[in-house]
PDB file of C-alpha atoms and ligand atoms in Angstrom:
ATOM      1  CA  UNK A   1      96.571 119.331 135.348  1.00 77.00           C
ATOM      2  CA  UNK A   2     100.072 116.726 134.181  1.00 92.00           C
ATOM      3  CA  UNK A   3     100.326 115.658 130.212  1.00 97.00           C
ATOM      4  CA  UNK A   4      98.354 112.373 129.714  1.00 98.00           C
ATOM      5  CA  UNK A   5      96.171 111.323 127.159  1.00 98.00           C
ATOM      6  CA  UNK A   6      93.094 112.239 128.748  1.00 98.00           C
ATOM      7  CA  UNK A   7      94.322 115.655 128.698  1.00 98.00           C
ATOM      8  CA  UNK A   8      94.889 114.609 124.673  1.00 98.00           C
ATOM      9  CA  UNK A   9      91.493 113.881 124.210  1.00 98.00           C
ATOM     10  CA  UNK A  10      89.748 117.332 126.192  1.00 98.00           C
ATOM     11  CA  UNK A  11      92.478 119.665 124.305  1.00 98.00           C
ATOM     12  CA  UNK A  12      90.885 118.369 121.042  1.00 98.00           C
ATOM     13  CA  UNK A  13      88.261 117.419 121.276  1.00 98.00           C
ATOM     14  CA  UNK A  14      86.255 118.946 118.165  1.00 98.00           C
ATOM     15  CA  UNK A  15      88.851 117.220 116.004  1.00 98.00           C
ATOM     16  CA  UNK A  16      88.972 113.644 117.861  1.00 98.00           C
ATOM     17  CA  UNK A  17      84.901 114.309 117.473  1.00 98.00           C
ATOM     18  CA  UNK A  18      85.156 114.111 113.606  1.00 98.00           C
ATOM     19  CA  UNK A  19      88.307 111.188 113.561  1.00 98.00           C
ATOM     20  CA  UNK A  20      85.515 109.085 115.467  1.00 98.00           C
ATOM     21  CA  UNK A  21      81.730 110.429 114.460  1.00 98.00           C
ATOM     22  CA  UNK A  22      81.799 109.862 110.115  1.00 98.00           C
ATOM     23  CA  UNK A  23      79.079 108.947 108.037  1.00 98.00           C
ATOM     24  CA  UNK A  24      80.947 106.209 107.234  1.00 98.00           C
ATOM     25  CA  UNK A  25      80.192 104.455 111.134  1.00 98.00           C
ATOM     26  CA  UNK A  26      76.550 105.528 110.627  1.00 98.00           C
ATOM     27  CA  UNK A  27      75.535 104.675 107.651  1.00 98.00           C
ATOM     28  CA  UNK A  28      77.087 100.941 108.913  1.00 98.00           C
ATOM     29  CA  UNK A  29      74.686 101.702 111.696  1.00 98.00           C
ATOM     30  CA  UNK A  30      71.698 101.921 109.502  1.00 98.00           C
ATOM     31  CA  UNK A  31      73.036  99.413 107.196  1.00 97.00           C
ATOM     32  CA  UNK A  32      72.431 102.161 104.375  1.00 98.00           C
ATOM     33  CA  UNK A  33      76.226 101.961 103.174  1.00 98.00           C
ATOM     34  CA  UNK A  34      76.751 101.120  99.777  1.00 98.00           C
ATOM     35  CA  UNK A  35      79.209  98.059  99.240  1.00 97.00           C
ATOM     36  CA  UNK A  36      81.911 100.382  96.999  1.00 98.00           C
ATOM     37  CA  UNK A  37      81.944 102.457 100.039  1.00 98.00           C
ATOM     38  CA  UNK A  38      82.531  99.246 102.786  1.00 98.00           C
ATOM     39  CA  UNK A  39      84.173  97.222 100.890  1.00 98.00           C
ATOM     40  CA  UNK A  40      86.908 100.567  99.745  1.00 98.00           C
ATOM     41  CA  UNK A  41      87.284 100.955 102.999  1.00 98.00           C
ATOM     42  CA  UNK A  42      88.020  97.235 103.398  1.00 98.00           C
ATOM     43  CA  UNK A  43      91.333  96.903 101.067  1.00 98.00           C
ATOM     44  CA  UNK A  44      92.344 100.211 102.175  1.00 98.00           C
ATOM     45  CA  UNK A  45      92.237  99.518 105.910  1.00 98.00           C
ATOM     46  CA  UNK A  46      93.855  96.343 105.222  1.00 98.00           C
ATOM     47  CA  UNK A  47      97.021  97.911 103.271  1.00 98.00           C
ATOM     48  CA  UNK A  48      96.835 100.146 106.586  1.00 98.00           C
ATOM     49  CA  UNK A  49      97.061  96.806 109.108  1.00 98.00           C
ATOM     50  CA  UNK A  50      99.608  96.128 106.944  1.00 98.00           C
ATOM     51  CA  UNK A  51     101.224  99.257 107.749  1.00 98.00           C
ATOM     52  CA  UNK A  52     100.280  99.593 110.781  1.00 98.00           C
ATOM     53  CA  UNK A  53     101.496  95.924 111.721  1.00 98.00           C
ATOM     54  CA  UNK A  54     105.609  96.794 111.188  1.00 98.00           C
ATOM     55  CA  UNK A  55     104.551 100.862 112.935  1.00 98.00           C
ATOM     56  CA  UNK A  56     103.987  98.183 116.234  1.00 98.00           C
ATOM     57  CA  UNK A  57     106.571  96.186 115.577  1.00 98.00           C
ATOM     58  CA  UNK A  58     109.115  99.678 115.384  1.00 98.00           C
ATOM     59  CA  UNK A  59     107.689 100.222 118.547  1.00 98.00           C
ATOM     60  CA  UNK A  60     108.348  97.165 120.748  1.00 98.00           C
ATOM     61  CA  UNK A  61     111.593  98.243 119.090  1.00 98.00           C
ATOM     62  CA  UNK A  62     112.517 101.743 121.233  1.00 98.00           C
ATOM     63  CA  UNK A  63     109.615 100.780 123.785  1.00 98.00           C
ATOM     64  CA  UNK A  64     111.237  99.809 127.760  1.00 98.00           C
ATOM     65  CA  UNK A  65     110.814  95.500 129.328  1.00 98.00           C
ATOM     66  CA  UNK A  66     108.407  96.049 130.842  1.00 98.00           C
ATOM     67  CA  UNK A  67     105.837  97.354 127.994  1.00 98.00           C
ATOM     68  CA  UNK A  68     106.679  94.987 126.509  1.00 98.00           C
ATOM     69  CA  UNK A  69     103.892  92.000 126.676  1.00 98.00           C
ATOM     70  CA  UNK A  70     101.423  94.485 126.114  1.00 98.00           C
ATOM     71  CA  UNK A  71     102.900  95.629 122.817  1.00 98.00           C
ATOM     72  CA  UNK A  72     103.383  91.344 122.505  1.00 98.00           C
ATOM     73  CA  UNK A  73      99.985  90.834 122.654  1.00 98.00           C
ATOM     74  CA  UNK A  74      99.120  93.831 120.216  1.00 98.00           C
ATOM     75  CA  UNK A  75     101.162  92.183 117.488  1.00 98.00           C
ATOM     76  CA  UNK A  76      99.925  88.563 117.898  1.00 98.00           C
ATOM     77  CA  UNK A  77      96.197  90.218 117.514  1.00 97.00           C
ATOM     78  CA  UNK A  78      97.273  91.899 114.161  1.00 98.00           C
ATOM     79  CA  UNK A  79      98.442  88.695 113.177  1.00 97.00           C
ATOM     80  CA  UNK A  80      94.835  86.835 113.319  1.00 97.00           C
ATOM     81  CA  UNK A  81      93.421  90.553 112.071  1.00 98.00           C
ATOM     82  CA  UNK A  82      95.453  90.189 108.919  1.00 98.00           C
ATOM     83  CA  UNK A  83      94.705  86.862 107.722  1.00 98.00           C
ATOM     84  CA  UNK A  84      90.646  88.427 108.630  1.00 98.00           C
ATOM     85  CA  UNK A  85      91.235  91.167 106.392  1.00 98.00           C
ATOM     86  CA  UNK A  86      91.830  88.119 103.799  1.00 98.00           C
ATOM     87  CA  UNK A  87      89.303  86.294 103.851  1.00 98.00           C
ATOM     88  CA  UNK A  88      86.768  89.359 104.843  1.00 98.00           C
ATOM     89  CA  UNK A  89      88.369  90.225 101.568  1.00 98.00           C
ATOM     90  CA  UNK A  90      88.665  87.181 100.265  1.00 98.00           C
ATOM     91  CA  UNK A  91      84.110  86.442 101.253  1.00 97.00           C
ATOM     92  CA  UNK A  92      83.549  89.786  99.019  1.00 97.00           C
ATOM     93  CA  UNK A  93      86.028  88.395  95.894  1.00 98.00           C
ATOM     94  CA  UNK A  94      88.344  91.959  96.195  1.00 98.00           C
ATOM     95  CA  UNK A  95      91.228  91.608  94.706  1.00 97.00           C
ATOM     96  CA  UNK A  96      93.882  92.937  97.557  1.00 97.00           C
ATOM     97  CA  UNK A  97      96.899  93.151  94.651  1.00 96.00           C
ATOM     98  CA  UNK A  98      95.102  96.896  93.865  1.00 96.00           C
ATOM     99  CA  UNK A  99      96.847 100.286  94.755  1.00 96.00           C
ATOM    100  CA  UNK A 100      96.821 102.589  97.860  1.00 97.00           C
ATOM    101  CA  UNK A 101      94.444 105.630  98.184  1.00 98.00           C
ATOM    102  CA  UNK A 102      96.425 108.457  98.488  1.00 98.00           C
ATOM    103  CA  UNK A 103      94.650 109.463 101.478  1.00 98.00           C
ATOM    104  CA  UNK A 104      96.066 105.779 103.089  1.00 98.00           C
ATOM    105  CA  UNK A 105      99.251 106.375 101.815  1.00 98.00           C
ATOM    106  CA  UNK A 106      99.718 109.843 103.005  1.00 98.00           C
ATOM    107  CA  UNK A 107      98.249 108.077 106.940  1.00 98.00           C
ATOM    108  CA  UNK A 108     101.114 105.064 105.801  1.00 98.00           C
ATOM    109  CA  UNK A 109     104.033 107.205 105.131  1.00 98.00           C
ATOM    110  CA  UNK A 110     103.591 109.187 108.250  1.00 98.00           C
ATOM    111  CA  UNK A 111     103.137 106.108 110.157  1.00 98.00           C
ATOM    112  CA  UNK A 112     106.344 104.658 108.803  1.00 98.00           C
ATOM    113  CA  UNK A 113     107.691 108.674 109.980  1.00 98.00           C
ATOM    114  CA  UNK A 114     106.647 107.944 113.418  1.00 98.00           C
ATOM    115  CA  UNK A 115     110.362 104.674 114.026  1.00 97.00           C
ATOM    116  CA  UNK A 116     112.209 107.617 114.076  1.00 98.00           C
ATOM    117  CA  UNK A 117     110.463 110.002 116.874  1.00 98.00           C
ATOM    118  CA  UNK A 118     110.950 109.135 120.898  1.00 98.00           C
ATOM    119  CA  UNK A 119     108.935 106.564 122.507  1.00 98.00           C
ATOM    120  CA  UNK A 120     107.012 108.978 124.163  1.00 98.00           C
ATOM    121  CA  UNK A 121     105.256 110.165 120.394  1.00 98.00           C
ATOM    122  CA  UNK A 122     105.511 106.271 119.421  1.00 98.00           C
ATOM    123  CA  UNK A 123     103.196 105.508 122.423  1.00 98.00           C
ATOM    124  CA  UNK A 124     100.908 108.365 121.708  1.00 98.00           C
ATOM    125  CA  UNK A 125     100.104 107.534 118.518  1.00 99.00           C
ATOM    126  CA  UNK A 126      99.969 103.815 118.830  1.00 98.00           C
ATOM    127  CA  UNK A 127      97.120 103.953 121.446  1.00 99.00           C
ATOM    128  CA  UNK A 128      95.013 107.141 119.427  1.00 99.00           C
ATOM    129  CA  UNK A 129      94.733 105.206 116.437  1.00 99.00           C
ATOM    130  CA  UNK A 130      93.485 102.116 118.708  1.00 98.00           C
ATOM    131  CA  UNK A 131      91.187 103.952 120.508  1.00 98.00           C
ATOM    132  CA  UNK A 132      90.186 105.554 117.282  1.00 98.00           C
ATOM    133  CA  UNK A 133      88.663 102.310 116.001  1.00 98.00           C
ATOM    134  CA  UNK A 134      87.444 101.258 119.610  1.00 98.00           C
ATOM    135  CA  UNK A 135      85.095 104.594 120.175  1.00 98.00           C
ATOM    136  CA  UNK A 136      84.884 104.556 116.458  1.00 98.00           C
ATOM    137  CA  UNK A 137      82.931 101.380 116.010  1.00 98.00           C
ATOM    138  CA  UNK A 138      81.215 101.852 119.313  1.00 97.00           C
ATOM    139  CA  UNK A 139      79.757 105.020 119.302  1.00 97.00           C
ATOM    140  CA  UNK A 140      77.369 104.914 116.348  1.00 96.00           C
ATOM    141  CA  UNK A 141      76.051 101.819 119.256  1.00 95.00           C
ATOM    142  CA  UNK A 142      74.524  98.208 118.259  1.00 95.00           C
ATOM    143  CA  UNK A 143      75.135  97.272 113.607  1.00 97.00           C
ATOM    144  CA  UNK A 144      73.306  94.865 111.632  1.00 97.00           C
ATOM    145  CA  UNK A 145      74.769  92.075 109.693  1.00 97.00           C
ATOM    146  CA  UNK A 146      77.503  91.992 108.672  1.00 98.00           C
ATOM    147  CA  UNK A 147      78.361  95.484 109.937  1.00 98.00           C
ATOM    148  CA  UNK A 148      78.575  93.691 113.318  1.00 98.00           C
ATOM    149  CA  UNK A 149      80.724  91.915 112.995  1.00 98.00           C
ATOM    150  CA  UNK A 150      83.083  94.537 112.145  1.00 98.00           C
ATOM    151  CA  UNK A 151      81.679  96.789 114.566  1.00 98.00           C
ATOM    152  CA  UNK A 152      82.531  94.147 117.002  1.00 98.00           C
ATOM    153  CA  UNK A 153      86.159  93.301 116.066  1.00 98.00           C
ATOM    154  CA  UNK A 154      87.283  96.799 117.961  1.00 98.00           C
ATOM    155  CA  UNK A 155      84.013  97.558 120.244  1.00 97.00           C
ATOM    156  CA  UNK A 156      84.644  94.737 122.121  1.00 97.00           C
ATOM    157  CA  UNK A 157      85.286  95.068 126.018  1.00 97.00           C
ATOM    158  CA  UNK A 158      88.579  93.500 125.338  1.00 97.00           C
ATOM    159  CA  UNK A 159      89.724  95.577 122.639  1.00 98.00           C
ATOM    160  CA  UNK A 160      88.850  98.363 124.973  1.00 98.00           C
ATOM    161  CA  UNK A 161      90.888  96.785 128.176  1.00 98.00           C
ATOM    162  CA  UNK A 162      93.477  96.407 125.458  1.00 98.00           C
ATOM    163  CA  UNK A 163      93.699 100.476 124.433  1.00 98.00           C
ATOM    164  CA  UNK A 164      93.236 101.488 128.423  1.00 98.00           C
ATOM    165  CA  UNK A 165      96.149  99.651 129.249  1.00 98.00           C
ATOM    166  CA  UNK A 166      97.828 101.449 125.974  1.00 98.00           C
ATOM    167  CA  UNK A 167      96.701 104.526 127.273  1.00 98.00           C
ATOM    168  CA  UNK A 168      97.878 104.071 131.070  1.00 98.00           C
ATOM    169  CA  UNK A 169     101.253 103.025 128.782  1.00 98.00           C
ATOM    170  CA  UNK A 170     101.082 106.129 126.900  1.00 98.00           C
ATOM    171  CA  UNK A 171     100.572 108.890 130.523  1.00 98.00           C
ATOM    172  CA  UNK A 172     103.371 106.732 131.593  1.00 98.00           C
ATOM    173  CA  UNK A 173     106.034 107.874 130.052  1.00 98.00           C
ATOM    174  CA  UNK A 174     104.427 111.400 128.593  1.00 98.00           C
ATOM    175  CA  UNK A 175     104.068 112.293 131.913  1.00 96.00           C
ATOM    176  CA  UNK A 176     108.128 112.479 133.164  1.00 97.00           C
ATOM    177  CA  UNK A 177     108.610 113.615 128.909  1.00 98.00           C
ATOM    178  CA  UNK A 178     110.133 117.131 127.598  1.00 97.00           C
ATOM    179  CA  UNK A 179     108.589 119.467 126.987  1.00 97.00           C
ATOM    180  CA  UNK A 180     109.735 119.307 123.320  1.00 98.00           C
ATOM    181  CA  UNK A 181     108.369 115.633 123.266  1.00 98.00           C
ATOM    182  CA  UNK A 182     105.388 116.713 125.040  1.00 98.00           C
ATOM    183  CA  UNK A 183     104.659 118.822 122.234  1.00 98.00           C
ATOM    184  CA  UNK A 184     105.763 116.684 119.612  1.00 98.00           C
ATOM    185  CA  UNK A 185     103.381 113.630 121.059  1.00 98.00           C
ATOM    186  CA  UNK A 186     100.028 116.843 120.797  1.00 98.00           C
ATOM    187  CA  UNK A 187     101.480 116.963 117.415  1.00 98.00           C
ATOM    188  CA  UNK A 188     101.248 112.796 116.623  1.00 98.00           C
ATOM    189  CA  UNK A 189      97.980 113.053 118.104  1.00 98.00           C
ATOM    190  CA  UNK A 190      96.195 116.274 116.411  1.00 98.00           C
ATOM    191  CA  UNK A 191      97.687 114.122 113.062  1.00 98.00           C
ATOM    192  CA  UNK A 192      96.520 110.988 114.299  1.00 98.00           C
ATOM    193  CA  UNK A 193      92.715 112.048 114.546  1.00 98.00           C
ATOM    194  CA  UNK A 194      93.096 113.654 110.847  1.00 98.00           C
ATOM    195  CA  UNK A 195      94.298 111.670 108.908  1.00 98.00           C
ATOM    196  CA  UNK A 196      91.341 109.223 110.800  1.00 98.00           C
ATOM    197  CA  UNK A 197      88.608 111.762 109.850  1.00 98.00           C
ATOM    198  CA  UNK A 198      90.423 111.709 106.117  1.00 98.00           C
ATOM    199  CA  UNK A 199      90.636 107.688 106.542  1.00 98.00           C
ATOM    200  CA  UNK A 200      86.459 108.199 106.504  1.00 98.00           C
ATOM    201  CA  UNK A 201      86.130 110.091 104.475  1.00 98.00           C
ATOM    202  CA  UNK A 202      88.527 108.057 101.515  1.00 98.00           C
ATOM    203  CA  UNK A 203      85.822 105.357 101.901  1.00 98.00           C
ATOM    204  CA  UNK A 204      82.615 107.180 101.931  1.00 98.00           C
ATOM    205  CA  UNK A 205      83.923 108.867  98.897  1.00 98.00           C
ATOM    206  CA  UNK A 206      83.666 105.725  96.723  1.00 97.00           C
ATOM    207  CA  UNK A 207      79.746 105.814  97.174  1.00 72.00           C
TER     208      UNK A 207
HETATM  209  C1  MP5 B   1      92.950 101.411 112.913  1.00 55.32           C
HETATM  210  C2  MP5 B   1      92.555 100.730 112.105  1.00 55.32           C
HETATM  211  C3  MP5 B   1      92.863 100.716 114.406  1.00 55.32           C
HETATM  212  N1  MP5 B   1      92.412  99.124 111.585  1.00 55.32           N
HETATM  213  N2  MP5 B   1      92.384 101.371 110.810  1.00 55.32           N
HETATM  214  C4  MP5 B   1      92.315 102.558 110.800  1.00 55.32           C
HETATM  215  C5  MP5 B   1      92.719 104.259 109.468  1.00 55.32           C
HETATM  216  N3  MP5 B   1      93.025 103.079 111.883  1.00 55.32           N
HETATM  217  C6  MP5 B   1      93.165 102.598 112.489  1.00 55.32           C
HETATM  218  O1  MP5 B   1      94.102  99.635 113.948  1.00 55.32           O
HETATM  219  P1  MP5 B   1      93.845  98.235 113.979  1.00 55.32           P
HETATM  220  O2  MP5 B   1      95.036  96.808 114.142  1.00 55.32           O
HETATM  221  O3  MP5 B   1      92.827  97.524 113.845  1.00 55.32           O
HETATM  222  O4  MP5 B   1      93.314  97.362 115.729  1.00 55.32           O
END
């Protein structure tokens, strides 16, 4: 089997499972998540998305020209998402002028460090980060108000399609990458999975 995103998902299925199936999401599905847990996630995820936007800017700077359209589309969606987060925080009267929690900070620093990695590594991390939310918000099934809006943001068919195209772009460069770069991409995939699991746990602990 050649080196692809599918192979990474198969090789690391257990850790990927922990990244995408978490009691936090299950409790959103059941409507039993506490507002303190949900609000902690919302504020910290806003901080995450700010740094993720910077990361995607760096991915664009490393990408081949024929990958620009998809990445620029992603950046445009992030412009909308940042405003949406601010709106959601305002509706809940949450203060966005607070500190990042250590698990959020670690993830943000990691995203920053990816800027010095070869493009196939960055493209793999980019895909994995988006897939984690696409699957994570979809897997529990229908969510009640107000969580359905959040589940739909990352679980909708258009977003699923976008993540598939990110996978194709990553696969294209991974398959022809040198073995040591493939190795770095695999490490990035595992790191993203662990950071995702920690992020859910951080919010869940707020209860
Ligand atoms: C995403 C996110 C998805 N919002 N938060 C974490 C911790 N991981 C992944 O990124 P985006 O930009 O919201 O699609």
